[in-house]
Coordinates of C-alpha atoms and ligand atoms in Angstrom, one line a residue:
M4 CA -36.9 29.2 31.6
I5 CA -33.6 29.0 33.9
N6 CA -33.4 31.3 37.2
P7 CA -30.3 33.2 36.8
T8 CA -29.4 32.6 40.3
T9 CA -29.2 29.2 39.6
I10 CA -26.2 29.8 37.1
S11 CA -22.9 29.1 38.7
R12 CA -20.2 31.7 38.2
I13 CA -16.6 31.6 37.4
L14 CA -14.1 34.8 37.3
I15 CA -10.7 34.2 35.9
R16 CA -8.9 36.5 37.2
G17 CA -5.3 38.3 36.3
G18 CA -4.5 36.3 33.1
R19 CA -2.7 36.8 29.8
V20 CA -5.8 35.5 27.6
Y21 CA -4.7 34.2 24.4
D22 CA -6.5 36.1 21.4
H23 CA -5.8 34.3 18.2
D24 CA -6.5 38.2 16.9
G25 CA -4.1 39.7 18.9
D26 CA -0.9 39.5 20.3
V27 CA -0.3 36.3 20.5
H28 CA 3.3 36.6 21.2
Q29 CA 2.6 38.6 24.6
P30 CA -1.1 37.8 25.0
A31 CA -2.7 40.8 27.5
Q32 CA -4.2 40.1 31.1
A33 CA -8.1 40.1 31.3
D34 CA -10.5 38.8 33.3
I35 CA -12.8 36.2 32.2
L36 CA -16.5 35.9 33.2
I37 CA -17.8 32.5 33.0
A38 CA -21.5 31.8 33.6
G39 CA -23.1 28.5 33.3
E40 CA -21.6 26.8 30.0
T41 CA -20.7 30.0 28.6
I42 CA -17.7 33.1 28.6
E43 CA -20.0 35.8 29.2
R44 CA -17.6 38.8 29.8
L45 CA -14.0 39.9 29.2
G46 CA -12.4 42.7 30.9
Q47 CA -9.9 44.7 33.1
N48 CA -11.2 44.3 37.1
L49 CA -14.7 42.6 36.4
P50 CA -16.1 42.3 39.9
A51 CA -17.6 39.0 41.6
D52 CA -21.2 38.4 42.9
D53 CA -21.2 36.5 45.8
G54 CA -21.1 33.1 44.9
T55 CA -18.9 33.4 42.2
E56 CA -16.0 31.0 41.9
I57 CA -12.8 33.1 41.5
I58 CA -9.8 31.3 40.4
D59 CA -6.1 33.5 40.5
A60 CA -4.7 33.0 37.0
A61 CA -1.8 35.6 38.0
G62 CA 1.1 34.6 36.4
K63 CA -0.7 32.3 34.3
L64 CA -1.5 32.1 30.0
V65 CA -5.3 30.9 29.6
V66 CA -5.6 29.2 26.1
P67 CA -8.9 27.9 24.2
G68 CA -9.3 24.9 24.5
F69 CA -7.9 22.0 22.2
V70 CA -9.9 20.2 19.6
N71 CA -9.2 16.4 18.4
A72 CA -10.1 16.7 15.4
H73 CA -9.3 12.7 15.0
Y74 CA -9.4 9.8 17.3
H75 CA -10.8 6.3 17.8
S76 CA -11.3 5.1 20.8
H77 CA -11.5 1.3 19.8
D78 CA -7.6 0.7 20.7
V79 CA -6.5 2.7 24.0
M80 CA -5.6 -0.9 25.3
A81 CA -3.5 -1.1 22.6
K82 CA -1.3 1.8 23.4
G83 CA 2.6 0.8 23.2
L84 CA 1.5 -3.0 21.4
F85 CA 2.4 -2.0 17.6
E86 CA 5.3 -0.1 15.8
E87 CA 7.7 -0.8 12.6
M88 CA 4.2 -1.9 10.5
P89 CA 3.3 0.1 7.8
F90 CA -0.1 0.7 7.3
D91 CA -2.1 -2.7 6.4
I92 CA -0.2 -4.6 8.3
W93 CA -1.0 -2.3 11.2
A94 CA -4.9 -2.7 10.2
L95 CA -4.7 -6.3 10.2
H96 CA -3.3 -6.4 13.6
S97 CA -5.5 -3.4 15.0
N98 CA -8.7 -3.9 13.6
P99 CA -11.8 -4.1 15.6
S100 CA -13.2 -6.7 13.6
N101 CA -10.7 -8.7 14.3
Y102 CA -10.9 -9.0 17.7
G103 CA -14.5 -9.6 18.9
P104 CA -16.6 -8.1 21.4
R105 CA -15.3 -6.3 24.7
S106 CA -17.1 -6.0 27.8
L107 CA -18.9 -3.5 28.9
E108 CA -16.0 -2.8 31.6
E109 CA -13.6 -2.5 28.4
V110 CA -15.4 -0.1 26.7
R111 CA -15.8 2.2 30.0
L112 CA -12.4 1.4 30.9
R113 CA -10.6 2.5 27.7
T114 CA -13.1 5.2 26.7
L115 CA -12.3 7.4 30.2
A116 CA -8.3 6.0 29.5
G117 CA -8.4 8.3 26.5
A118 CA -10.4 11.1 27.8
A119 CA -8.2 11.6 30.8
E120 CA -5.3 11.6 28.9
S121 CA -7.2 14.3 26.1
L122 CA -8.1 16.4 29.3
R123 CA -5.0 16.4 30.8
N124 CA -3.6 17.5 28.0
G125 CA -5.4 20.1 27.2
I126 CA -7.9 19.1 25.0
T127 CA -11.6 19.4 25.5
T128 CA -13.0 18.7 22.2
I129 CA -12.3 15.1 21.3
Q130 CA -13.9 13.6 17.7
D131 CA -14.6 9.8 18.5
F132 CA -14.7 8.1 15.2
L133 CA -15.5 4.7 16.8
T134 CA -16.2 1.4 15.6
V135 CA -19.1 -0.4 17.5
L136 CA -19.0 -4.1 16.6
P137 CA -21.0 -6.1 16.8
Q138 CA -23.4 -3.1 16.6
D139 CA -24.6 -2.4 20.5
E140 CA -26.2 0.2 21.9
A141 CA -24.9 -0.7 24.7
V142 CA -21.7 0.0 23.6
V143 CA -22.7 3.8 22.6
D144 CA -24.4 4.6 25.8
T145 CA -21.5 3.8 27.9
V146 CA -19.0 4.9 25.6
L147 CA -21.0 8.1 25.9
S148 CA -21.6 7.8 29.5
A149 CA -17.4 7.3 30.0
Y150 CA -17.0 10.9 27.9
E151 CA -19.8 12.5 30.7
E152 CA -18.5 11.1 34.2
A153 CA -14.8 12.4 32.6
G154 CA -16.6 16.0 31.5
V155 CA -15.0 16.2 28.3
R156 CA -16.9 17.6 25.2
V157 CA -17.4 14.7 22.8
V158 CA -18.5 14.7 19.4
F159 CA -19.3 11.3 18.7
A160 CA -19.7 9.6 15.4
I161 CA -20.5 5.1 14.7
A162 CA -18.0 4.6 12.4
A163 CA -19.4 3.0 8.9
R164 CA -18.4 0.3 6.5
D165 CA -19.8 -2.3 4.4
R166 CA -16.8 -3.6 1.9
A167 CA -14.6 -5.7 4.6
A168 CA -11.5 -6.3 1.9
L169 CA -7.9 -3.9 3.5
D170 CA -7.3 -0.8 1.5
I171 CA -4.2 -3.5 0.4
A172 CA -6.2 -6.3 -1.8
P173 CA -5.9 -5.0 -5.0
F174 CA -2.7 -5.5 -4.7
M175 CA -2.6 -9.0 -3.3
A176 CA -0.7 -11.2 -5.7
A177 CA -2.5 -14.1 -7.5
D178 CA -1.8 -16.9 -6.5
L179 CA -2.5 -16.4 -3.1
P180 CA -4.2 -19.4 -1.2
E181 CA -7.9 -19.2 -1.4
A182 CA -7.5 -19.3 2.7
I183 CA -5.6 -16.5 2.9
R184 CA -7.5 -14.4 -0.1
K185 CA -10.8 -14.7 2.1
R186 CA -8.9 -13.4 5.4
I187 CA -7.7 -10.4 3.0
A188 CA -11.3 -9.6 1.6
G189 CA -13.3 -10.2 5.0
S190 CA -17.1 -10.7 4.7
D191 CA -19.1 -7.5 3.5
R192 CA -21.9 -6.2 5.7
K193 CA -25.2 -4.6 4.3
A194 CA -25.2 -0.5 3.7
K195 CA -28.7 -0.6 5.1
D196 CA -27.4 -2.2 8.2
E197 CA -25.1 0.2 8.5
L198 CA -27.3 3.2 8.1
D199 CA -30.1 2.3 10.0
F200 CA -28.1 1.6 13.0
I201 CA -26.7 4.9 12.9
A202 CA -30.2 6.7 12.4
A203 CA -31.3 4.4 15.5
Q204 CA -29.1 5.6 17.9
M205 CA -29.6 9.3 16.7
K206 CA -33.2 9.0 17.5
R207 CA -32.8 7.6 20.5
L208 CA -30.6 10.2 22.3
G209 CA -31.0 12.7 20.2
L210 CA -28.9 15.2 18.4
R211 CA -27.7 16.5 21.5
P212 CA -27.2 13.1 24.2
T213 CA -26.3 15.8 26.3
A214 CA -24.9 19.5 26.6
R215 CA -21.3 18.2 26.0
Q216 CA -22.3 15.8 23.1
T217 CA -23.1 16.1 19.5
W218 CA -22.8 13.8 16.4
A219 CA -21.0 13.7 13.4
L220 CA -20.8 11.2 10.7
A221 CA -18.0 8.8 9.9
P222 CA -18.0 6.7 6.8
S223 CA -14.7 5.0 7.3
A224 CA -13.3 5.6 3.9
P225 CA -14.5 6.0 0.5
Q226 CA -13.3 2.7 -1.0
R227 CA -14.8 1.1 2.2
C228 CA -18.0 2.1 1.2
S229 CA -20.9 1.4 -1.4
Q230 CA -22.0 4.4 -3.3
E231 CA -25.5 3.2 -1.5
L232 CA -23.8 3.7 2.0
L233 CA -22.3 7.2 1.2
E234 CA -25.2 8.6 -0.5
G235 CA -27.6 7.8 2.7
I236 CA -24.4 8.9 4.8
A237 CA -24.6 12.7 2.6
A238 CA -28.4 12.0 3.4
L239 CA -28.4 11.9 7.1
S240 CA -25.5 15.0 6.6
R241 CA -28.3 17.5 5.3
T242 CA -31.0 16.0 7.1
H243 CA -29.4 16.8 10.3
H244 CA -26.8 19.1 9.5
L245 CA -23.9 17.3 10.5
P246 CA -20.3 17.2 9.8
V247 CA -18.9 14.4 8.1
L248 CA -15.4 13.1 8.7
T249 CA -13.6 10.2 6.4
H250 CA -10.2 9.2 5.3
V251 CA -9.0 9.8 2.5
Y252 CA -5.6 8.9 1.1
E253 CA -4.0 7.9 4.0
T254 CA -1.5 5.9 2.0
R255 CA 0.4 5.5 -1.3
I256 CA -1.6 2.4 -2.2
L257 CA -4.7 4.3 -2.4
A258 CA -3.1 6.9 -4.8
A259 CA -1.0 3.8 -6.7
A260 CA -5.0 2.0 -6.5
A261 CA -7.1 4.8 -7.8
R262 CA -3.8 4.5 -11.0
R263 CA -5.1 1.1 -11.8
Q264 CA -8.5 2.0 -12.9
P265 CA -9.5 1.8 -16.0
S266 CA -11.2 4.9 -16.0
S267 CA -10.2 8.3 -13.7
S268 CA -11.5 7.1 -10.3
S269 CA -10.6 10.1 -7.8
L270 CA -11.8 9.0 -4.2
L271 CA -12.3 12.2 -4.0
D272 CA -14.8 12.0 -7.0
T273 CA -16.2 9.0 -5.2
L274 CA -17.7 11.4 -2.4
A275 CA -18.6 14.5 -4.9
C276 CA -20.7 11.7 -6.8
A277 CA -22.1 10.7 -3.3
G278 CA -23.4 14.4 -2.6
L279 CA -20.0 14.4 0.6
L280 CA -17.6 16.8 -1.1
T281 CA -18.9 19.8 0.8
E282 CA -17.8 22.5 3.2
K283 CA -19.0 20.0 6.6
L284 CA -16.6 16.9 5.0
G285 CA -13.5 17.0 7.1
I286 CA -10.9 14.9 4.7
V287 CA -9.0 13.0 7.7
H288 CA -4.7 12.5 6.9
G289 CA -5.0 13.7 2.9
V290 CA -1.0 12.5 2.9
W291 CA -1.3 11.5 -0.6
L292 CA -3.9 14.0 -2.8
T293 CA -2.9 15.2 -6.2
A294 CA -3.0 19.0 -7.2
R295 CA -6.5 18.6 -8.6
E296 CA -7.7 16.6 -5.8
I297 CA -6.4 19.8 -3.5
A298 CA -8.1 22.4 -5.5
Q299 CA -11.3 20.2 -5.6
I300 CA -10.7 20.3 -2.3
A301 CA -10.5 24.1 -1.5
E302 CA -13.4 24.5 -4.2
A303 CA -15.4 22.7 -1.8
G304 CA -14.7 24.6 1.3
S305 CA -14.0 21.1 2.5
C306 CA -11.3 21.2 5.4
V307 CA -8.6 18.5 5.8
V308 CA -7.7 17.1 9.1
H309 CA -3.7 16.5 9.6
N310 CA -2.3 13.7 11.6
P311 CA 1.3 13.8 12.1
V312 CA 2.1 11.7 13.9
S313 CA 0.3 8.2 12.8
N314 CA 0.8 9.4 9.4
L315 CA 4.8 8.8 10.7
K316 CA 4.5 5.4 12.6
L317 CA 2.1 3.8 9.9
K318 CA 5.1 4.8 7.3
S319 CA 2.4 6.7 5.2
G320 CA 4.3 9.4 4.0
I321 CA 4.1 13.2 4.7
A322 CA 1.0 15.3 4.0
P323 CA 1.1 18.1 1.5
I324 CA 1.0 20.7 4.1
L325 CA 2.3 23.4 2.6
D326 CA -0.1 23.4 -0.9
L327 CA -3.0 22.8 0.9
H328 CA -2.3 26.4 3.1
R329 CA -1.7 28.3 -0.5
A330 CA -5.0 27.0 -2.0
R331 CA -6.6 28.5 1.0
V332 CA -7.7 24.8 2.3
D333 CA -8.4 25.0 6.6
I334 CA -6.4 22.3 8.4
A335 CA -6.8 20.9 11.7
L336 CA -5.1 18.7 13.5
G337 CA -6.2 15.0 15.2
C338 CA -3.8 12.7 17.1
D339 CA -5.4 9.5 15.6
N340 CA -5.7 6.2 17.9
Y341 CA -3.2 5.0 20.5
S342 CA -2.5 1.4 18.7
C343 CA -0.7 3.7 15.7
A344 CA 0.0 7.0 17.4
E345 CA -0.2 6.0 21.8
T346 CA -0.8 9.4 23.0
Q347 CA -3.7 12.0 22.8
N348 CA -1.2 15.1 22.8
I349 CA -1.9 17.8 20.5
F350 CA 1.4 19.7 21.2
I351 CA 2.9 17.3 19.8
A352 CA 0.8 17.7 16.3
M353 CA 1.2 21.5 16.6
R354 CA 5.3 21.4 16.4
L355 CA 5.5 18.6 13.6
L356 CA 2.5 20.8 11.6
C357 CA 5.3 23.1 11.9
L358 CA 8.5 21.4 11.6
L359 CA 7.5 19.2 8.6
P360 CA 6.8 21.4 5.5
A361 CA 11.2 22.3 6.2
V362 CA 11.5 18.4 4.9
T363 CA 10.2 19.7 1.7
D364 CA 10.9 23.4 1.2
P365 CA 13.4 25.5 2.9
E366 CA 11.7 28.8 1.9
P367 CA 10.9 30.9 5.2
G368 CA 6.3 29.9 4.9
P369 CA 3.2 31.1 6.8
V370 CA 2.8 27.6 8.8
D371 CA 3.9 29.5 12.1
A372 CA 3.0 28.6 15.1
A373 CA 0.2 31.1 15.9
Y374 CA -1.6 28.9 12.7
A375 CA -1.3 25.7 14.4
V376 CA -2.9 27.4 17.4
R377 CA -5.8 28.1 15.4
A378 CA -5.1 24.7 14.0
A379 CA -5.5 22.7 16.9
T380 CA -8.6 25.1 18.3
L381 CA -10.4 26.8 15.5
A382 CA -9.9 24.7 12.3
G383 CA -10.6 21.7 14.7
A384 CA -13.9 23.2 15.7
R385 CA -15.1 23.5 12.2
A386 CA -14.2 20.4 11.6
V387 CA -16.1 19.0 13.7
G388 CA -19.4 21.0 13.7
L389 CA -18.7 23.1 16.7
S390 CA -17.5 26.7 14.9
R391 CA -19.8 28.8 17.0
A392 CA -18.8 26.9 20.3
T393 CA -16.0 26.3 21.0
G394 CA -11.5 27.3 19.8
A395 CA -11.2 30.9 20.7
I396 CA -11.8 33.1 24.1
R397 CA -14.6 35.6 23.4
P398 CA -18.0 36.7 24.8
G399 CA -20.5 33.9 24.0
M400 CA -18.3 31.1 23.2
K401 CA -18.4 27.7 25.6
A402 CA -16.0 28.3 28.0
D403 CA -14.1 25.9 27.1
L404 CA -10.6 26.5 28.0
I405 CA -7.0 26.0 29.5
I406 CA -5.1 27.5 32.1
L407 CA -0.5 27.1 31.9
D408 CA 1.4 27.5 34.9
L409 CA 3.9 30.0 33.4
N410 CA 6.6 29.3 36.0
E411 CA 7.1 25.8 34.3
P412 CA 10.4 25.4 32.4
A413 CA 8.9 25.5 28.7
F414 CA 7.8 29.5 29.7
V415 CA 11.1 30.3 31.2
P416 CA 11.8 33.2 30.2
F417 CA 8.2 33.8 28.9
N418 CA 8.9 35.2 25.0
S419 CA 6.3 33.7 22.6
A420 CA 2.9 32.2 24.1
A421 CA 2.5 31.0 20.5
R422 CA 5.9 29.8 19.8
Q423 CA 6.2 28.4 23.4
I424 CA 2.7 26.6 22.7
V425 CA 4.2 24.8 20.3
F426 CA 7.8 24.3 20.2
S427 CA 8.3 24.1 24.0
E428 CA 5.7 22.8 26.0
S429 CA 4.5 18.7 26.2
G430 CA 1.7 19.2 28.2
R431 CA 3.1 19.3 31.5
A432 CA 1.9 23.3 31.9
V433 CA -1.7 22.1 31.7
E434 CA -3.2 23.1 35.1
T435 CA -6.4 24.3 35.0
V436 CA -8.8 22.9 32.3
L437 CA -12.7 23.4 32.1
V438 CA -15.0 22.4 29.4
G439 CA -18.5 24.0 29.2
G440 CA -17.3 25.8 32.6
R441 CA -16.8 23.0 34.7
A442 CA -13.6 22.4 35.9
V443 CA -12.6 18.8 34.7
V444 CA -8.8 19.7 35.5
R445 CA -7.1 21.3 38.7
G446 CA -3.5 21.3 40.2
A447 CA -2.6 19.2 37.2
K448 CA -4.6 16.6 38.4
L449 CA -8.4 15.2 37.3
V450 CA -10.9 16.0 39.4
T451 CA -13.5 14.0 37.4
V452 CA -12.4 10.4 37.8
D453 CA -9.7 9.0 40.1
E454 CA -6.9 8.9 38.1
A455 CA -5.3 6.2 40.3
S456 CA -7.9 3.8 40.4
L457 CA -8.3 4.0 36.8
A458 CA -4.8 3.2 36.4
A459 CA -5.4 0.5 38.5
A460 CA -8.3 -1.1 36.7
V461 CA -7.3 -0.3 33.6
E462 CA -4.4 -2.4 34.3
N463 CA -6.3 -5.4 35.6
I464 CA -8.3 -5.7 32.4
A465 CA -5.1 -5.4 30.7
P466 CA -3.3 -9.3 30.5
A467 CA -7.1 -10.4 29.1
F468 CA -6.3 -7.5 25.9
R469 CA -2.8 -8.6 25.8
R470 CA -3.8 -12.2 25.3
D471 CA -6.2 -11.2 22.9
A472 CA -3.9 -9.0 20.7
Q473 CA -1.5 -11.9 20.7
A474 CA -3.8 -14.4 19.3
L475 CA -4.5 -12.1 16.8
A476 CA -1.0 -11.6 15.8
T477 CA -0.3 -15.4 15.9
R478 CA -3.1 -15.3 13.5
N479 CA -1.4 -12.7 11.3
V480 CA 1.6 -14.1 11.2
D481 CA 1.5 -15.9 7.6
L482 CA -0.7 -12.8 6.1
A483 CA 2.6 -10.4 6.9
A484 CA 4.6 -11.6 4.6
P485 CA 2.3 -11.3 1.5
L486 CA 0.9 -7.7 2.9
L487 CA 4.1 -6.3 2.6
S488 CA 5.1 -7.9 -0.6
A489 CA 1.5 -6.3 -2.3
S490 CA 2.6 -2.7 -0.3
R491 CA 6.4 -3.1 -2.1
E492 CA 4.2 -3.2 -5.7
A493 CA 2.2 -0.4 -4.4
W494 CA 5.0 1.3 -3.2
K495 CA 6.9 1.2 -6.8
V496 CA 3.7 2.3 -8.9
P497 CA 4.6 5.5 -10.5
L498 CA 2.4 8.5 -9.3
G499 CA 3.9 11.9 -10.9
F500 CA 4.4 13.0 -7.2
E501 CA 5.9 11.9 -4.3
R502 CA 5.6 12.1 0.0
Y503 CA 8.1 10.3 1.0
V504 CA 11.4 13.0 0.6
G505 CA 13.7 12.4 -1.4
R506 CA 13.0 8.9 -2.9
G507 CA 14.1 7.7 -6.0
R508 CA 16.5 10.1 -6.1
V509 CA 19.3 8.8 -3.4
R510 CA 19.2 5.1 -2.9
R511 CA 20.6 3.0 -0.4
G512 CA 24.4 2.8 -0.6
E513 CA 24.7 5.2 -3.7
D514 CA 26.7 8.1 -3.2
P515 CA 24.4 11.0 -5.0
S516 CA 27.7 13.2 -4.8
R517 CA 29.6 10.8 -7.5
Ligands
LIG611 ZN1 -8.4 7.6 11.8

């Protein structure tokens, strides 16, 4: 039994405390008493025992820590290396299977660098959907120990995939040289090997490797997995009560490929057949869902993880945010990986969640700032299986919270907490961050990791990574043109709906008024 006198206690005194169900514009002041990992009490003028650390939050705003419900830590080193690459060309340049094994030092540093930026921006929970190739438990251990060192909460998932072909493969020209066709097809793996590795890691490390670490399951995408693999993942999810996240209809190409099949072959049906379309499922992206598929998701109680920055940067289209909202599908937010979104900043994702619906619909709508804050907290927690643990500042929840300095320009004058978090703030006001009752950022600096030393160490290994990326780009040169022309074929296939605004109505050089 834990001796109560050994539990550390923190009293956050005098801050305005953001309550999803209260006044989201002018949150009321309250003290927050934290015992160990957990929020014990909220109230006015709470007393502090000897030994309780006091954090003065007068003139500050206390907000639940954010949940980044979609991220891949494998390519932190590729930050800023690519642009103007539609999805499949980008995939060729960023796929970890094309880079070969990385040193454990690189794995540790890249994990720390991603965690450091996340924490500085108030992200207290990361869902890392990590490709581990080759399957090496030392990589898993290195990643988890780096997250523990940084002090961030992590919901860890090992990406599973047994079909190697690029998503664009069905649209590649019939007369491609055999050598190029082989590279597009890749080498398939065995479903059993994928499942055995994941199950072995969960058995070896336990379902809670540390107090801040839990598991999720991550079949890469329905079209990248055999039925055997999807069913095996569904069985693991049922046995261990784990959330499942998977990329679904990220690009138009996938919806076009479904139209080409002889019978109806919705990727949602594939997931349903495998027993995965349940309330434990998070549909990552979901840009090209049809109305029927949105209804299926709503009926199953699955949620959607929206990644607006990567969808825009990879030219994937705009997700049907309003349709999902109308169908009462929960929408969580992801910042996605560095090679396609460049930053772990959920303030930007919240802002785009609110702003993007206007490109298709001028009517005032329900996706407002308070909704976006819920998406980045409660909906994210739900998507990663932490509903009762994080996402709100309430007694009994984990003490995952951030303190924003209201003297920062984004909050001067202070008219609305929700609107200024979403539309004004960039991350600069994040002053203090607690994860599970442990202060990991103070005075806008990480206290768990020396940021200058980390930056120097990352710069030290960066030239080797850039050389490998350049060598890969050189190998890919002859693939770019056939991939782009295949993508153009797929973009032309009629779907009956669009996620590119105005496409097909106003073409370049035409004057729509004539
Ligand atoms: Zn992803």
